[in-house]
C-alpha cells in the first residue's frame, strides 16, 4: 500500500497545526516504513546550546549556526547528525538517506566514528538533539487531517543559514496556494 510519504521529503506544518512541538516547523523525513512508522528531524529549531559543549570533536565541522538543533520532541538526550557529501561513494561513518535526487548526498552521520574519517569529505554538517517520530499510519492520518504539507526537499534546506525563515521560504518556492500560505501571519488575530 502506498501512502505518498518518502524519505527525503519535507513535512511543512500547516498554519492550523498548533502543537508547540511542530508549530511552523519543517521536518525532513529520514526514515519511513508503512508498517514501521516514520522518523524525521525538525530543521528550523536551533537551540542556544553550542555544539562544542555536547560534541566537541564535531564542533569545528558544523555548518553555521554552530548550535545544536532540536530535531523533535523524542529522545532529546540523544544526538544525531546529517551531513552532505560530494561524489558518489559512501564513506565509513555516513549513510545516505536514499531520498530523492535533491537530497541524494545528504545522510546520517555516525557520531561515534572519529570526525577525521568524514572531515575531508564534508560539505555541510548539522547536529540535532532528538527526533520526530510517528507510529505506522499516524503521520498519514495527520496529513489527511490537514496538519502537514508534503513537499520536495532541497539539500540546502537541511543546512539553512537562517532557519527562522525556512518555513516561509519552503512554502514560497512551491508556488500557487502554498506560496500564498507562506504569507500567513504568526498570529492571525492581528490580521
Tab-separated table of C-alpha atoms in Angstrom:
chain	number	residue	atom	x	y	z
A	1	UNK	CA	0.000	0.000	0.000
A	2	UNK	CA	1.356	3.423	-0.984
A	3	UNK	CA	0.898	6.418	1.329
A	4	UNK	CA	2.818	9.086	-0.622
A	5	UNK	CA	5.431	9.681	2.102
A	6	UNK	CA	9.076	9.214	1.116
A	7	UNK	CA	12.480	9.601	2.678
A	8	UNK	CA	13.950	12.945	1.644
A	9	UNK	CA	10.639	14.794	1.552
A	10	UNK	CA	9.730	17.705	3.785
A	11	UNK	CA	6.769	17.855	6.098
A	12	UNK	CA	5.795	21.503	6.430
A	13	UNK	CA	3.390	22.326	9.242
A	14	UNK	CA	0.175	23.936	8.055
A	15	UNK	CA	-0.919	27.106	9.870
A	16	UNK	CA	-3.621	25.018	11.585
A	17	UNK	CA	-1.039	22.809	13.344
A	18	UNK	CA	-0.717	24.465	16.729
A	19	UNK	CA	1.159	21.728	18.612
A	20	UNK	CA	4.077	23.717	20.114
A	21	UNK	CA	6.499	20.938	19.134
A	22	UNK	CA	5.667	21.412	15.457
A	23	UNK	CA	4.180	24.876	15.016
A	24	UNK	CA	5.649	26.319	11.775
A	25	UNK	CA	8.155	23.501	11.613
A	26	UNK	CA	9.874	21.997	8.603
A	27	UNK	CA	10.674	18.304	9.104
A	28	UNK	CA	12.940	16.213	6.887
A	29	UNK	CA	11.778	12.591	6.611
A	30	UNK	CA	14.867	10.437	7.260
A	31	UNK	CA	13.209	7.018	7.608
A	32	UNK	CA	9.807	5.754	6.518
A	33	UNK	CA	8.195	2.355	6.519
A	34	UNK	CA	4.429	1.992	6.077
A	35	UNK	CA	4.343	-0.796	8.662
A	36	UNK	CA	7.052	0.531	10.973
A	37	UNK	CA	6.401	4.277	11.073
A	38	UNK	CA	8.272	7.448	10.232
A	39	UNK	CA	11.272	9.279	11.656
A	40	UNK	CA	12.220	12.842	10.852
A	41	UNK	CA	14.136	15.837	12.173
A	42	UNK	CA	12.872	19.374	12.566
A	43	UNK	CA	15.203	21.573	10.521
A	44	UNK	CA	14.263	25.004	11.826
A	45	UNK	CA	14.589	24.826	15.626
A	46	UNK	CA	18.079	25.980	16.641
A	47	UNK	CA	18.783	25.872	20.366
A	48	UNK	CA	21.153	28.065	22.350
A	49	UNK	CA	23.455	25.092	23.035
A	50	UNK	CA	26.783	25.290	21.171
A	51	UNK	CA	27.839	22.041	19.511
A	52	UNK	CA	31.248	22.255	21.234
A	53	UNK	CA	29.503	21.863	24.606
A	54	UNK	CA	27.966	18.478	23.728
A	55	UNK	CA	30.112	17.088	20.891
A	56	UNK	CA	33.460	18.930	20.969
A	57	UNK	CA	35.152	16.739	18.329
A	58	UNK	CA	32.494	17.640	15.771
A	59	UNK	CA	32.158	21.363	16.578
A	60	UNK	CA	34.610	22.712	14.019
A	61	UNK	CA	32.920	20.735	11.222
A	62	UNK	CA	29.399	22.077	11.828
A	63	UNK	CA	27.715	24.373	9.317
A	64	UNK	CA	26.592	27.626	10.974
A	65	UNK	CA	24.868	28.436	13.132
A	66	UNK	CA	27.158	26.238	15.235
A	67	UNK	CA	24.467	25.182	17.686
A	68	UNK	CA	22.536	22.000	18.305
A	69	UNK	CA	19.102	21.975	16.658
A	70	UNK	CA	16.093	20.414	18.364
A	71	UNK	CA	15.184	17.615	15.979
A	72	UNK	CA	11.900	16.888	17.675
A	73	UNK	CA	10.269	16.037	20.948
A	74	UNK	CA	11.510	12.420	21.140
A	75	UNK	CA	14.796	11.372	22.839
A	76	UNK	CA	16.140	14.891	23.396
A	77	UNK	CA	19.149	13.469	25.240
A	78	UNK	CA	20.334	11.691	22.070
A	79	UNK	CA	22.117	13.401	19.200
A	80	UNK	CA	22.064	12.637	15.512
A	81	UNK	CA	23.710	14.464	12.665
A	82	UNK	CA	23.081	14.981	8.986
A	83	UNK	CA	25.865	15.705	6.536
A	84	UNK	CA	26.115	16.449	2.855
A	85	UNK	CA	28.979	14.944	0.890
A	86	UNK	CA	30.124	15.331	-2.704
A	87	UNK	CA	30.654	12.483	-5.131
A	88	UNK	CA	29.118	9.067	-5.182
A	89	UNK	CA	30.870	6.975	-2.547
A	90	UNK	CA	29.579	6.095	0.893
A	91	UNK	CA	32.430	6.655	3.329
A	92	UNK	CA	32.669	4.915	6.675
A	93	UNK	CA	30.568	6.738	9.275
A	94	UNK	CA	27.959	8.078	6.825
A	95	UNK	CA	24.773	6.517	5.423
A	96	UNK	CA	22.833	8.139	2.578
A	97	UNK	CA	19.155	8.842	3.187
A	98	UNK	CA	18.235	7.244	-0.144
A	99	UNK	CA	15.793	10.046	-0.791
A	100	UNK	CA	15.105	11.917	-3.985
A	101	UNK	CA	17.844	13.339	-6.156
A	102	UNK	CA	17.820	16.735	-4.388
A	103	UNK	CA	18.924	15.165	-1.112
A	104	UNK	CA	20.729	12.137	-2.514
A	105	UNK	CA	24.050	13.220	-0.987
A	106	UNK	CA	22.575	14.001	2.448
A	107	UNK	CA	22.937	11.256	5.008
A	108	UNK	CA	23.095	10.282	8.644
A	109	UNK	CA	26.430	10.521	10.437
A	110	UNK	CA	27.701	8.018	12.994
A	111	UNK	CA	28.682	10.413	15.786
A	112	UNK	CA	30.661	7.621	17.479
A	113	UNK	CA	33.005	7.490	14.485
A	114	UNK	CA	36.142	9.642	14.564
A	115	UNK	CA	35.350	13.010	12.895
A	116	UNK	CA	38.578	12.735	10.925
A	117	UNK	CA	37.048	9.926	8.833
A	118	UNK	CA	34.476	12.282	7.338
A	119	UNK	CA	36.145	15.686	7.711
A	120	UNK	CA	37.924	15.661	4.319
A	121	UNK	CA	34.669	14.866	2.503
A	122	UNK	CA	32.134	17.006	4.380
A	123	UNK	CA	30.406	19.827	2.568
A	124	UNK	CA	27.959	20.555	5.394
A	125	UNK	CA	27.077	19.108	8.803
A	126	UNK	CA	24.312	19.807	11.311
A	127	UNK	CA	23.704	18.227	14.740
A	128	UNK	CA	20.215	17.569	16.148
A	129	UNK	CA	19.060	16.695	19.662
A	130	UNK	CA	16.202	14.248	19.435
A	131	UNK	CA	13.935	13.416	16.553
A	132	UNK	CA	10.306	13.399	15.486
A	133	UNK	CA	8.552	10.070	15.258
A	134	UNK	CA	5.209	8.706	14.132
A	135	UNK	CA	3.879	5.169	14.503
A	136	UNK	CA	2.589	3.238	11.484
A	137	UNK	CA	-0.248	5.179	9.864
A	138	UNK	CA	-0.061	8.109	12.324
A	139	UNK	CA	1.668	10.568	10.001
A	140	UNK	CA	-0.572	9.604	7.083
A	141	UNK	CA	-3.618	10.338	9.279
A	142	UNK	CA	-2.168	13.729	10.287
A	143	UNK	CA	-1.603	14.596	6.621
A	144	UNK	CA	-5.187	13.576	5.794
A	145	UNK	CA	-6.404	15.824	8.659
A	146	UNK	CA	-4.560	18.786	7.113
A	147	UNK	CA	-1.724	19.129	9.623
A	148	UNK	CA	1.140	18.789	7.106
A	149	UNK	CA	2.045	19.712	3.554
A	150	UNK	CA	4.339	17.143	1.939
A	151	UNK	CA	6.785	18.813	-0.457
A	152	UNK	CA	10.140	18.039	-2.104
A	153	UNK	CA	13.277	18.868	-0.142
A	154	UNK	CA	16.400	20.580	-1.381
A	155	UNK	CA	19.788	19.806	0.181
A	156	UNK	CA	20.139	23.440	1.232
A	157	UNK	CA	17.010	23.147	3.420
A	158	UNK	CA	18.844	20.864	5.825
A	159	UNK	CA	21.630	23.408	6.333
A	160	UNK	CA	19.693	26.682	6.013
A	161	UNK	CA	21.741	29.653	7.182
A	162	UNK	CA	18.635	31.404	8.530
A	163	UNK	CA	16.417	28.635	9.970
A	164	UNK	CA	13.812	31.165	11.159
A	165	UNK	CA	12.940	31.888	7.502
A	166	UNK	CA	12.850	28.262	6.328
A	167	UNK	CA	9.085	27.671	6.803
A	168	UNK	CA	8.196	30.668	4.634
A	169	UNK	CA	10.918	30.009	2.048
A	170	UNK	CA	9.940	26.373	1.500
A	171	UNK	CA	6.271	27.263	1.080
A	172	UNK	CA	7.007	30.241	-1.172
A	173	UNK	CA	9.018	28.199	-3.660
A	174	UNK	CA	6.117	25.739	-4.098
A	175	UNK	CA	4.103	28.413	-5.911
A	176	UNK	CA	0.316	28.581	-6.107
A	177	UNK	CA	-1.708	28.245	-2.935
A	178	UNK	CA	1.299	27.239	-0.821
A	179	UNK	CA	3.148	30.402	-1.794
A	180	UNK	CA	0.110	32.302	-0.555
A	181	UNK	CA	0.127	30.310	2.715
A	182	UNK	CA	3.718	31.475	3.270
A	183	UNK	CA	2.315	34.946	3.966
A	184	UNK	CA	0.012	33.664	6.732
A	185	UNK	CA	0.701	35.790	9.835
A	186	UNK	CA	2.120	34.243	13.003
A	187	UNK	CA	-0.946	35.459	14.867
A	188	UNK	CA	-3.968	35.616	12.527
A	189	UNK	CA	-5.960	37.602	15.083
A	190	UNK	CA	-3.650	40.546	14.383
A	191	UNK	CA	-4.507	40.499	10.677
